[in-house]
């Protein structure tokens, strides 16, 4: 039974946590909101913690001459490794939890129960700060419950506090379907939260020598279908305001609250320096003056940029810009070739933060736009962008959710425009491209379109199941019809790795017959899991 968390224990926790995540990897991957075959949260957490362990292994016994303690140094190595290897939303959030944990106890002489509680509080704060619009019923809820229970234990007994945190995390995980309708519909608990429970159980095992006894909770029966909210900017705000801000972290907390009340699409990220750092602020508002005043109240804003979305003036003639590049994430050989033909640097699907950062730096450009092409990679891309700024590279992430959106964005890229204006134009083009994915159901589930069974054909429009069918070609044609019913002049079809011969030809013929004035482009995409990706512009 250990009464302090020293450097050796940190290393054992990392190794034990990684081994536990590998054991539960398949189980966590199956905790997928939609019955599609690409659930990968468990895999992403394994890869994230693998990077953390590698960072520890490369620096076994060295310590800076001044600064953190041995355990603090080990925790910071673990957090930095997790950040650079983070994959998916859960991986990025876990890296922030570890960063907050490390920052809290880096210089503490010893880490006992109360210090562990403080570290969990700090990790929770860092995780919530990393998400512009936190959603309850997720990993965030689970880590917050663990931190609260650790506080309430109110003891220096380290194993007792760790047990309380792990137990509360498991209880919070069981409640996640009550907080997030998408989980209730799917009949699952939150995958990222389950991964955190595995890590906390591993910590208890390392401290006590006892095998943890917290199996995955069984969620209650699925609720009736409902639509889950998505993090997208609305059209009710007319201005985009961006600025850099020199301010203390406590002042930025107030700034976030003020800006969140004024608009949406809020992103505030810092460089991690204490006590005062540099922050990049972005928000969509109607009251520009109030947004800037909120920045003045928090610190020293500069490089203030305001764009009115309704204004699209012709840019003045200027020389072709140099020092720009685009980095695109692609899953599938055909999709990668399409992006390469557009002059983009291509990164294979599901990259880590470090891999994306390496790709950005390899371009040699001073300004880089990153197109992540799915929601999980968007979080990784944002983390890579923050790291790239430390190297003097200006990176903007256009939040594409599908390769067809990235193709639309690259099609409007113009080196004669200001970089900022070009990024806005690419984001607008991507946003105007509606997308769909067609795949086969991997398990039984209740979706917003009704119940499905393994092998059924699912058509997802912008992430939501809209159609359930039995014939692949008929379902593909039906989803294109449904999307074109809302308008559109051009259809892009990307055939998947396992698409049957003639699938895109059949869909093209259907469109040409039913929608004679619509242009159709079809390409071999080579993506796994999804026989067809569709874009409508």
Short mmCIF file of C-alpha atoms in Angstrom, two decimals:
data_model
loop_
_atom_site.label_atom_id
_atom_site.label_comp_id
_atom_site.label_asym_id
_atom_site.label_seq_id
_atom_site.Cartn_x
_atom_site.Cartn_y
_atom_site.Cartn_z
CA UNK A 1 0.00 0.00 0.00
CA UNK A 2 1.59 3.27 -1.15
CA UNK A 3 0.95 6.55 0.67
CA UNK A 4 2.59 8.92 -1.88
CA UNK A 5 2.63 9.24 -5.65
CA UNK A 6 6.32 9.35 -6.59
CA UNK A 7 7.97 9.26 -10.02
CA UNK A 8 8.27 5.47 -10.06
CA UNK A 9 4.56 5.16 -9.26
CA UNK A 10 3.69 7.57 -12.07
CA UNK A 11 5.59 5.36 -14.50
CA UNK A 12 3.90 2.21 -13.20
CA UNK A 13 0.50 3.93 -13.46
CA UNK A 14 1.14 4.89 -17.07
CA UNK A 15 2.26 1.36 -17.98
CA UNK A 16 -0.56 -0.29 -16.06
CA UNK A 17 -3.15 2.13 -17.47
CA UNK A 18 -1.96 1.44 -21.00
CA UNK A 19 -2.14 -2.32 -20.45
CA UNK A 20 -5.66 -1.97 -19.01
CA UNK A 21 -6.81 0.17 -21.94
CA UNK A 22 -5.47 -2.44 -24.36
CA UNK A 23 -7.46 -5.12 -22.52
CA UNK A 24 -10.63 -3.03 -22.76
CA UNK A 25 -9.89 -1.53 -26.20
CA UNK A 26 -12.46 -3.60 -28.09
CA UNK A 27 -15.12 -3.03 -25.44
CA UNK A 28 -14.63 0.75 -25.55
CA UNK A 29 -14.59 0.79 -29.35
CA UNK A 30 -18.01 -0.88 -29.29
CA UNK A 31 -19.45 1.95 -27.17
CA UNK A 32 -20.41 3.77 -30.33
CA UNK A 33 -23.36 6.13 -30.52
CA UNK A 34 -24.18 5.04 -34.07
CA UNK A 35 -24.29 1.42 -35.25
CA UNK A 36 -21.55 2.02 -37.80
CA UNK A 37 -18.36 -0.05 -37.95
CA UNK A 38 -15.82 2.71 -37.25
CA UNK A 39 -16.03 3.18 -33.46
CA UNK A 40 -12.47 3.90 -32.37
CA UNK A 41 -12.44 5.64 -28.99
CA UNK A 42 -10.69 2.71 -27.32
CA UNK A 43 -8.08 2.61 -30.06
CA UNK A 44 -7.54 6.36 -29.84
CA UNK A 45 -7.05 6.25 -26.07
CA UNK A 46 -4.56 3.38 -26.41
CA UNK A 47 -2.57 5.32 -29.00
CA UNK A 48 -2.69 8.48 -26.87
CA UNK A 49 -1.37 6.73 -23.76
CA UNK A 50 1.18 4.81 -25.82
CA UNK A 51 2.70 8.15 -26.77
CA UNK A 52 2.68 9.17 -23.10
CA UNK A 53 4.55 6.03 -22.12
CA UNK A 54 7.07 6.54 -24.91
CA UNK A 55 7.76 10.06 -23.64
CA UNK A 56 8.44 8.64 -20.18
CA UNK A 57 10.63 5.86 -21.57
CA UNK A 58 12.82 8.32 -23.47
CA UNK A 59 13.58 10.29 -20.29
CA UNK A 60 13.94 7.77 -17.49
CA UNK A 61 16.12 9.46 -14.91
CA UNK A 62 16.79 13.04 -15.99
CA UNK A 63 15.49 16.09 -14.19
CA UNK A 64 15.74 19.80 -15.01
CA UNK A 65 18.20 21.66 -12.75
CA UNK A 66 15.32 23.63 -11.29
CA UNK A 67 11.56 23.53 -11.36
CA UNK A 68 9.38 20.46 -10.91
CA UNK A 69 9.98 17.57 -8.55
CA UNK A 70 10.79 14.10 -9.85
CA UNK A 71 7.12 13.10 -9.80
CA UNK A 72 6.14 16.45 -11.36
CA UNK A 73 8.69 15.96 -14.13
CA UNK A 74 7.35 12.47 -14.83
CA UNK A 75 3.75 13.72 -14.93
CA UNK A 76 4.68 16.55 -17.30
CA UNK A 77 6.45 14.13 -19.61
CA UNK A 78 3.37 11.92 -19.53
CA UNK A 79 1.08 14.87 -20.32
CA UNK A 80 3.28 16.21 -23.13
CA UNK A 81 3.56 12.77 -24.67
CA UNK A 82 -0.21 12.36 -24.48
CA UNK A 83 -0.73 15.75 -26.15
CA UNK A 84 1.57 14.97 -29.06
CA UNK A 85 0.08 11.51 -29.50
CA UNK A 86 -3.55 12.49 -28.84
CA UNK A 87 -6.05 11.03 -31.27
CA UNK A 88 -9.72 11.87 -31.33
CA UNK A 89 -11.73 14.07 -28.97
CA UNK A 90 -11.24 11.73 -26.04
CA UNK A 91 -7.49 11.59 -26.58
CA UNK A 92 -7.21 15.39 -26.69
CA UNK A 93 -9.36 15.79 -23.57
CA UNK A 94 -7.36 13.11 -21.73
CA UNK A 95 -4.14 14.96 -22.58
CA UNK A 96 -5.60 18.13 -21.03
CA UNK A 97 -6.64 16.22 -17.90
CA UNK A 98 -3.06 14.97 -17.54
CA UNK A 99 -1.69 18.46 -18.18
CA UNK A 100 -3.86 19.99 -15.46
CA UNK A 101 -2.95 17.11 -13.13
CA UNK A 102 0.77 17.69 -13.73
CA UNK A 103 0.58 21.47 -13.39
CA UNK A 104 -1.11 21.19 -10.00
CA UNK A 105 1.40 18.87 -8.29
CA UNK A 106 4.60 19.58 -10.26
CA UNK A 107 6.28 21.41 -7.38
CA UNK A 108 4.41 19.79 -4.45
CA UNK A 109 6.97 18.07 -2.16
CA UNK A 110 4.75 14.99 -1.84
CA UNK A 111 1.49 13.84 -3.40
CA UNK A 112 -0.90 12.33 -0.88
CA UNK A 113 -4.69 12.22 -0.82
CA UNK A 114 -5.45 15.92 -0.72
CA UNK A 115 -2.86 16.65 -3.42
CA UNK A 116 -4.45 13.97 -5.63
CA UNK A 117 -7.83 15.63 -5.13
CA UNK A 118 -6.36 19.01 -6.12
CA UNK A 119 -4.72 17.43 -9.17
CA UNK A 120 -8.04 15.95 -10.30
CA UNK A 121 -9.72 19.35 -9.83
CA UNK A 122 -7.03 20.98 -11.96
CA UNK A 123 -7.31 18.26 -14.61
CA UNK A 124 -11.08 18.74 -14.74
CA UNK A 125 -10.71 22.50 -15.19
CA UNK A 126 -8.19 22.03 -18.00
CA UNK A 127 -10.49 19.55 -19.75
CA UNK A 128 -13.52 21.86 -19.58
CA UNK A 129 -11.40 24.79 -20.76
CA UNK A 130 -10.32 22.82 -23.83
CA UNK A 131 -13.95 22.51 -25.01
CA UNK A 132 -15.72 25.67 -26.16
CA UNK A 133 -19.21 24.29 -25.45
CA UNK A 134 -18.89 21.48 -22.90
CA UNK A 135 -21.54 18.77 -23.18
CA UNK A 136 -22.57 16.80 -20.09
CA UNK A 137 -22.88 13.04 -20.30
CA UNK A 138 -19.35 12.76 -21.66
CA UNK A 139 -15.79 12.24 -20.42
CA UNK A 140 -16.02 15.74 -18.91
CA UNK A 141 -18.85 14.68 -16.61
CA UNK A 142 -16.99 11.58 -15.49
CA UNK A 143 -13.76 13.39 -14.59
CA UNK A 144 -15.72 16.11 -12.77
CA UNK A 145 -17.47 13.47 -10.65
CA UNK A 146 -14.13 11.85 -9.82
CA UNK A 147 -12.68 15.20 -8.73
CA UNK A 148 -15.71 16.01 -6.57
CA UNK A 149 -15.56 12.66 -4.80
CA UNK A 150 -11.82 13.05 -4.20
CA UNK A 151 -12.48 16.44 -2.61
CA UNK A 152 -15.27 15.09 -0.42
CA UNK A 153 -13.02 12.29 0.86
CA UNK A 154 -11.07 15.06 2.63
CA UNK A 155 -8.12 12.94 3.70
CA UNK A 156 -4.40 12.55 3.10
CA UNK A 157 -4.90 8.80 2.68
CA UNK A 158 -3.87 8.47 -1.00
CA UNK A 159 -5.41 5.03 -1.69
CA UNK A 160 -8.70 6.10 -0.05
CA UNK A 161 -8.93 9.18 -2.27
CA UNK A 162 -8.06 7.18 -5.39
CA UNK A 163 -10.74 4.60 -4.55
CA UNK A 164 -13.34 7.34 -3.99
CA UNK A 165 -12.50 8.97 -7.32
CA UNK A 166 -12.64 5.68 -9.25
CA UNK A 167 -15.94 4.66 -7.63
CA UNK A 168 -17.56 8.05 -8.35
CA UNK A 169 -16.32 7.97 -11.95
CA UNK A 170 -17.99 4.59 -12.50
CA UNK A 171 -21.23 5.85 -10.99
CA UNK A 172 -21.13 8.98 -13.17
CA UNK A 173 -20.45 6.84 -16.24
CA UNK A 174 -23.61 4.81 -15.55
CA UNK A 175 -25.62 8.07 -15.56
CA UNK A 176 -24.28 9.38 -18.89
CA UNK A 177 -27.21 8.00 -20.95
CA UNK A 178 -29.57 10.03 -18.73
CA UNK A 179 -27.70 13.20 -19.68
CA UNK A 180 -27.04 12.67 -23.39
CA UNK A 181 -29.97 11.49 -25.54
CA UNK A 182 -27.66 10.09 -28.23
CA UNK A 183 -26.23 7.62 -25.68
CA UNK A 184 -29.70 6.63 -24.49
CA UNK A 185 -30.83 6.00 -28.07
CA UNK A 186 -27.84 3.78 -28.73
CA UNK A 187 -28.10 1.97 -25.39
CA UNK A 188 -24.47 2.67 -24.46
CA UNK A 189 -22.48 4.66 -21.91
CA UNK A 190 -19.91 7.26 -22.96
CA UNK A 191 -16.82 5.65 -24.48
CA UNK A 192 -14.33 8.31 -23.35
CA UNK A 193 -15.72 8.22 -19.82
CA UNK A 194 -15.31 4.45 -19.77
CA UNK A 195 -11.66 4.90 -20.75
CA UNK A 196 -11.10 7.29 -17.85
CA UNK A 197 -12.66 4.78 -15.45
CA UNK A 198 -10.18 2.17 -16.68
CA UNK A 199 -7.28 4.56 -15.99
CA UNK A 200 -8.53 5.43 -12.49
CA UNK A 201 -8.98 1.74 -11.70
CA UNK A 202 -5.40 1.20 -12.86
CA UNK A 203 -4.23 3.93 -10.45
CA UNK A 204 -6.04 2.22 -7.57
CA UNK A 205 -4.44 -1.09 -8.50
CA UNK A 206 -0.94 0.44 -8.58
CA UNK A 207 -1.41 2.17 -5.21
CA UNK A 208 -3.04 -0.74 -3.37
CA UNK A 209 -1.98 -3.90 -5.18
CA UNK A 210 -5.69 -4.78 -5.40
CA UNK A 211 -7.47 -5.67 -8.62
CA UNK A 212 -10.08 -3.04 -9.43
CA UNK A 213 -13.69 -4.24 -9.36
CA UNK A 214 -15.48 -1.66 -11.50
CA UNK A 215 -16.83 -3.39 -14.63
CA UNK A 216 -18.50 -1.33 -17.33
CA UNK A 217 -22.00 -0.33 -16.17
CA UNK A 218 -25.00 -1.65 -18.07
CA UNK A 219 -26.98 1.32 -19.40
CA UNK A 220 -30.71 1.51 -18.99
CA UNK A 221 -32.93 0.69 -21.94
CA UNK A 222 -32.81 3.02 -24.88
CA UNK A 223 -35.14 5.99 -24.93
CA UNK A 224 -37.25 7.00 -27.93
CA UNK A 225 -35.32 8.50 -30.78
CA UNK A 226 -34.27 12.13 -30.41
CA UNK A 227 -31.93 14.47 -32.20
CA UNK A 228 -28.61 15.15 -30.48
CA UNK A 229 -27.25 18.69 -30.60
CA UNK A 230 -24.16 19.25 -32.69
CA UNK A 231 -21.48 21.93 -32.20
CA UNK A 232 -22.08 24.19 -35.17
CA UNK A 233 -22.23 27.94 -35.56
CA UNK A 234 -25.65 29.42 -36.25
CA UNK A 235 -26.55 31.98 -38.91
CA UNK A 236 -27.97 34.53 -36.47
CA UNK A 237 -24.61 36.24 -35.87
CA UNK A 238 -23.28 38.67 -38.47
CA UNK A 239 -19.65 39.24 -37.46
CA UNK A 240 -16.57 37.15 -36.82
CA UNK A 241 -14.23 38.72 -34.26
CA UNK A 242 -10.69 37.44 -33.72
CA UNK A 243 -7.83 38.81 -31.65
CA UNK A 244 -4.75 37.87 -29.67
CA UNK A 245 -4.86 38.59 -25.96
CA UNK A 246 -2.18 38.86 -23.29
CA UNK A 247 -3.94 38.01 -20.04
CA UNK A 248 -3.94 35.93 -16.89
CA UNK A 249 -5.83 32.64 -16.91
CA UNK A 250 -8.30 33.80 -14.26
CA UNK A 251 -9.23 36.82 -16.39
CA UNK A 252 -9.77 34.59 -19.42
CA UNK A 253 -12.37 32.57 -17.49
CA UNK A 254 -14.48 35.72 -17.24
CA UNK A 255 -13.84 36.52 -20.89
CA UNK A 256 -15.18 33.09 -21.93
CA UNK A 257 -18.37 33.67 -19.96
CA UNK A 258 -18.84 37.13 -21.44
CA UNK A 259 -18.27 36.05 -25.04
CA UNK A 260 -20.39 32.93 -24.70
CA UNK A 261 -23.29 35.17 -23.71
CA UNK A 262 -22.72 37.36 -26.77
CA UNK A 263 -22.51 34.77 -29.56
CA UNK A 264 -21.35 31.32 -30.64
CA UNK A 265 -18.45 29.48 -32.33
CA UNK A 266 -16.34 30.50 -29.34
CA UNK A 267 -12.76 29.23 -29.21
CA UNK A 268 -10.22 30.49 -26.66
CA UNK A 269 -6.88 28.66 -26.51
CA UNK A 270 -3.67 29.63 -24.71
CA UNK A 271 0.02 28.84 -24.92
CA UNK A 272 0.18 27.39 -21.40
CA UNK A 273 2.50 30.04 -19.93
CA UNK A 274 1.93 31.12 -16.35
CA UNK A 275 0.97 33.39 -14.74
CA UNK A 276 0.25 35.41 -17.88
CA UNK A 277 0.07 33.90 -21.34
CA UNK A 278 -1.01 34.69 -24.87
CA UNK A 279 -4.49 33.59 -25.94
CA UNK A 280 -6.10 33.31 -29.36
CA UNK A 281 -9.76 34.39 -29.24
CA UNK A 282 -12.41 33.69 -31.89
CA UNK A 283 -16.17 34.28 -31.68
CA UNK A 284 -19.21 35.05 -33.88
CA UNK A 285 -21.30 37.95 -32.54
CA UNK A 286 -23.65 40.76 -33.50
CA UNK A 287 -22.17 43.31 -31.05
CA UNK A 288 -18.54 43.75 -32.12
CA UNK A 289 -17.89 46.52 -29.60
CA UNK A 290 -19.01 44.41 -26.68
CA UNK A 291 -16.74 41.55 -27.78
CA UNK A 292 -13.70 43.82 -28.00
CA UNK A 293 -14.58 45.49 -24.68
CA UNK A 294 -14.68 42.05 -23.06
CA UNK A 295 -11.14 41.53 -24.33
CA UNK A 296 -10.01 44.88 -22.92
CA UNK A 297 -11.54 43.97 -19.55
CA UNK A 298 -9.58 40.70 -19.51
CA UNK A 299 -6.16 41.95 -20.65
CA UNK A 300 -4.43 43.48 -23.68
CA UNK A 301 -6.08 42.55 -27.00
CA UNK A 302 -4.20 43.14 -30.26
CA UNK A 303 -4.28 42.05 -33.90
CA UNK A 304 -8.03 42.57 -33.78
CA UNK A 305 -9.81 41.33 -36.91
CA UNK A 306 -13.51 41.83 -37.68
CA UNK A 307 -15.25 40.24 -40.67
CA UNK A 308 -18.88 40.87 -41.65
CA UNK A 309 -20.15 37.67 -43.20
CA UNK A 310 -22.44 39.51 -45.63
CA UNK A 311 -19.50 41.38 -47.17
CA UNK A 312 -17.73 39.61 -50.00
CA UNK A 313 -15.82 42.37 -51.81
CA UNK A 314 -13.51 41.63 -54.68
CA UNK A 315 -9.99 41.48 -53.28
CA UNK A 316 -7.58 44.03 -54.76
CA UNK A 317 -4.98 42.65 -57.19
CA UNK A 318 -1.88 41.47 -55.40
CA UNK A 319 1.03 39.17 -56.18
CA UNK A 320 0.54 35.46 -55.75
CA UNK A 321 1.10 34.75 -52.08
CA UNK A 322 3.97 32.55 -51.03
CA UNK A 323 4.53 30.56 -47.90
CA UNK A 324 1.07 28.95 -47.76
CA UNK A 325 0.07 25.31 -47.65
CA UNK A 326 -2.84 23.00 -46.97
CA UNK A 327 -2.69 19.81 -44.89
CA UNK A 328 -5.55 17.35 -45.36
CA UNK A 329 -6.39 14.14 -43.51
CA UNK A 330 -7.40 11.34 -45.89
CA UNK A 331 -8.59 7.79 -45.33
CA UNK A 332 -8.46 5.96 -48.64
CA UNK A 333 -5.95 5.88 -51.49
CA UNK A 334 -8.25 7.46 -54.05
CA UNK A 335 -9.18 10.32 -51.73
CA UNK A 336 -5.51 10.92 -50.97
CA UNK A 337 -4.74 11.17 -54.69
CA UNK A 338 -7.54 13.73 -55.17
CA UNK A 339 -6.15 15.92 -52.39
CA UNK A 340 -2.57 15.56 -53.63
CA UNK A 341 -3.72 16.68 -57.08
CA UNK A 342 -5.01 19.87 -55.41
CA UNK A 343 -1.51 20.53 -54.05
CA UNK A 344 -2.29 19.55 -50.48
CA UNK A 345 -0.03 17.65 -48.08
CA UNK A 346 -1.89 14.44 -47.21
CA UNK A 347 -1.83 12.76 -43.79
CA UNK A 348 -3.28 9.23 -43.35
CA UNK A 349 -6.52 8.94 -41.40
CA UNK A 350 -6.75 9.09 -37.60
CA UNK A 351 -3.43 10.93 -37.09
CA UNK A 352 -1.93 11.90 -33.76
CA UNK A 353 -1.26 15.50 -32.77
CA UNK A 354 2.45 14.91 -33.38
CA UNK A 355 1.87 13.47 -36.86
CA UNK A 356 -0.25 16.44 -37.87
CA UNK A 357 2.29 18.84 -36.39
CA UNK A 358 5.06 17.12 -38.36
CA UNK A 359 3.01 17.45 -41.55
CA UNK A 360 2.41 21.16 -40.93
CA UNK A 361 6.12 21.79 -40.30
CA UNK A 362 7.14 19.69 -43.31
CA UNK A 363 5.34 22.08 -45.66
CA UNK A 364 7.89 24.80 -44.86
CA UNK A 365 5.05 27.34 -45.06
CA UNK A 366 4.42 30.16 -42.62
CA UNK A 367 0.62 29.91 -43.00
CA UNK A 368 -1.13 26.56 -43.16
CA UNK A 369 -4.78 25.54 -43.32
CA UNK A 370 -5.68 22.11 -41.95
CA UNK A 371 -8.73 20.13 -43.11
CA UNK A 372 -9.39 17.30 -40.60
CA UNK A 373 -12.39 15.64 -42.31
CA UNK A 374 -14.05 14.20 -39.22
CA UNK A 375 -15.13 15.43 -35.80
CA UNK A 376 -12.58 13.41 -33.82
CA UNK A 377 -9.64 14.60 -35.90
CA UNK A 378 -10.87 18.21 -35.57
CA UNK A 379 -9.86 18.19 -31.90
CA UNK A 380 -6.47 16.71 -32.79
CA UNK A 381 -5.99 19.34 -35.52
CA UNK A 382 -6.76 22.15 -33.06
CA UNK A 383 -4.17 20.78 -30.64
CA UNK A 384 -1.60 20.54 -33.46
CA UNK A 385 -2.42 24.13 -34.48
CA UNK A 386 -1.71 25.36 -30.95
CA UNK A 387 1.62 23.54 -30.91
CA UNK A 388 2.52 24.86 -34.39
CA UNK A 389 2.08 28.45 -33.19
CA UNK A 390 4.91 27.83 -30.74
CA UNK A 391 7.11 27.26 -33.80
CA UNK A 392 5.99 30.52 -35.44
CA UNK A 393 3.59 28.87 -37.91
CA UNK A 394 0.12 30.34 -38.28
CA UNK A 395 -2.37 27.50 -38.63
CA UNK A 396 -6.12 27.72 -39.20
CA UNK A 397 -8.36 24.67 -38.93
CA UNK A 398 -11.36 24.55 -41.27
CA UNK A 399 -13.72 22.13 -39.47
CA UNK A 400 -14.53 19.78 -42.33
CA UNK A 401 -16.41 16.63 -41.33
CA UNK A 402 -16.12 14.74 -44.63
CA UNK A 403 -13.66 14.49 -47.54
CA UNK A 404 -16.31 15.93 -49.88
CA UNK A 405 -16.34 19.12 -47.80
CA UNK A 406 -12.54 19.32 -48.03
CA UNK A 407 -12.74 18.98 -51.84
CA UNK A 408 -15.22 21.88 -51.91
CA UNK A 409 -12.93 23.97 -49.68
CA UNK A 410 -9.81 23.31 -51.76
CA UNK A 411 -11.71 24.20 -54.94
CA UNK A 412 -12.09 27.83 -53.83
CA UNK A 413 -8.56 28.28 -52.47
CA UNK A 414 -7.00 31.45 -53.90
CA UNK A 415 -3.44 32.51 -53.18
CA UNK A 416 -4.21 36.08 -54.30
CA UNK A 417 -6.42 36.62 -51.26
CA UNK A 418 -5.29 37.46 -47.76
CA UNK A 419 -4.74 34.24 -45.83
CA UNK A 420 -7.52 35.11 -43.38
CA UNK A 421 -9.97 35.81 -46.21
CA UNK A 422 -8.97 32.60 -47.95
CA UNK A 423 -9.63 30.58 -44.80
CA UNK A 424 -13.08 32.17 -44.47
CA UNK A 425 -13.87 31.39 -48.12
CA UNK A 426 -12.78 27.77 -47.65
CA UNK A 427 -14.86 27.45 -44.49
CA UNK A 428 -17.90 28.87 -46.26
CA UNK A 429 -17.47 26.48 -49.19
CA UNK A 430 -17.09 23.52 -46.84
CA UNK A 431 -20.15 24.58 -44.84
CA UNK A 432 -22.23 24.91 -48.00
CA UNK A 433 -21.43 21.32 -48.97
CA UNK A 434 -23.88 18.89 -47.37
CA UNK A 435 -22.51 15.39 -46.93
CA UNK A 436 -23.76 11.84 -46.44
CA UNK A 437 -22.22 8.44 -45.69
CA UNK A 438 -23.66 5.04 -46.55
CA UNK A 439 -22.55 1.93 -44.66
CA UNK A 440 -23.78 -1.36 -43.23
CA UNK A 441 -24.99 -1.51 -39.62
CA UNK A 442 -22.58 -3.34 -37.32
CA UNK A 443 -25.11 -4.07 -34.55
CA UNK A 444 -28.71 -3.65 -33.48
CA UNK A 445 -29.62 -0.12 -32.45
CA UNK A 446 -32.43 2.38 -32.18
CA UNK A 447 -31.76 5.34 -34.49
CA UNK A 448 -33.76 8.45 -35.28
CA UNK A 449 -34.88 6.65 -38.46
CA UNK A 450 -36.05 3.59 -36.50
CA UNK A 451 -34.49 0.32 -35.34
CA UNK A 452 -31.77 -1.36 -37.38
CA UNK A 453 -30.21 -4.83 -37.40
CA UNK A 454 -26.68 -5.95 -38.30
CA UNK A 455 -26.21 -5.85 -42.05
CA UNK A 456 -28.88 -3.22 -42.72
CA UNK A 457 -27.84 -0.38 -45.02
CA UNK A 458 -27.64 2.95 -43.17
CA UNK A 459 -27.57 6.37 -44.83
CA UNK A 460 -26.27 9.08 -42.51
CA UNK A 461 -26.76 12.72 -43.50
CA UNK A 462 -24.33 15.01 -41.68
CA UNK A 463 -23.82 12.40 -38.98
CA UNK A 464 -27.47 11.50 -38.36
CA UNK A 465 -29.13 8.28 -39.60
CA UNK A 466 -31.83 9.31 -42.10
CA UNK A 467 -32.56 6.09 -43.98
CA UNK A 468 -32.42 2.37 -43.24
CA UNK A 469 -32.58 -0.03 -46.19
CA UNK A 470 -31.76 -3.53 -47.34
CA UNK A 471 -30.36 -2.79 -50.81
CA UNK A 472 -27.17 -0.74 -51.07
CA UNK A 473 -27.79 0.83 -54.49
CA UNK A 474 -31.42 1.71 -53.73
CA UNK A 475 -30.47 3.30 -50.40
CA UNK A 476 -27.65 5.32 -52.03
CA UNK A 477 -30.04 6.62 -54.68
CA UNK A 478 -32.68 7.41 -52.06
CA UNK A 479 -30.35 9.45 -49.88
CA UNK A 480 -29.16 11.48 -52.89
CA UNK A 481 -32.82 12.16 -53.76
CA UNK A 482 -33.53 13.28 -50.23
CA UNK A 483 -30.56 15.65 -50.19
CA UNK A 484 -31.28 17.11 -53.65
CA UNK A 485 -34.85 17.75 -52.51
CA UNK A 486 -33.35 20.57 -50.44
CA UNK A 487 -31.54 22.04 -53.46
CA UNK A 488 -28.20 21.48 -55.12
CA UNK A 489 -26.41 21.83 -58.42
CA UNK A 490 -23.54 19.35 -58.14
CA UNK A 491 -23.20 15.86 -56.67
CA UNK A 492 -19.83 14.33 -55.73
CA UNK A 493 -19.65 10.55 -55.25
CA UNK A 494 -16.67 8.76 -53.64
CA UNK A 495 -16.75 4.97 -53.97
CA UNK A 496 -15.41 3.03 -50.99
CA UNK A 497 -12.90 0.22 -50.80
CA UNK A 498 -15.62 -2.45 -50.68
CA UNK A 499 -18.12 -0.76 -53.00
CA UNK A 500 -19.56 -3.20 -55.52
CA UNK A 501 -18.68 -2.66 -59.16
CA UNK A 502 -21.01 -0.23 -60.86
CA UNK A 503 -22.34 1.43 -57.68
CA UNK A 504 -21.40 4.99 -58.65
CA UNK A 505 -22.49 4.37 -62.27
CA UNK A 506 -25.92 3.29 -61.04
CA UNK A 507 -26.28 6.31 -58.75
CA UNK A 508 -25.07 8.63 -61.54
CA UNK A 509 -27.64 7.18 -63.95
CA UNK A 510 -30.36 7.64 -61.36
CA UNK A 511 -29.44 11.29 -60.79
CA UNK A 512 -29.21 12.03 -64.52
CA UNK A 513 -32.67 10.53 -65.00
CA UNK A 514 -34.36 12.10 -61.97
CA UNK A 515 -32.41 15.38 -61.76
CA UNK A 516 -31.33 16.24 -65.33
CA UNK A 517 -29.88 19.67 -64.48
CA UNK A 518 -27.59 18.41 -61.72
CA UNK A 519 -23.89 17.81 -62.45
CA UNK A 520 -22.42 14.53 -61.14
CA UNK A 521 -18.74 13.74 -60.45
CA UNK A 522 -17.71 10.25 -59.31
CA UNK A 523 -14.27 9.11 -58.13
CA UNK A 524 -12.76 5.98 -56.56
CA UNK A 525 -12.23 7.02 -52.93
CA UNK A 526 -10.94 3.80 -51.44
CA UNK A 527 -12.24 4.63 -47.95
CA UNK A 528 -12.96 1.71 -45.58
CA UNK A 529 -16.35 1.03 -43.91
CA UNK A 530 -18.34 3.36 -46.18
CA UNK A 531 -19.16 2.06 -49.71
CA UNK A 532 -20.26 5.57 -50.70
CA UNK A 533 -19.63 9.15 -49.59
CA UNK A 534 -21.88 11.85 -51.05
CA UNK A 535 -21.43 15.61 -51.30
CA UNK A 536 -24.13 18.06 -52.47
CA UNK A 537 -23.26 21.62 -53.46
#
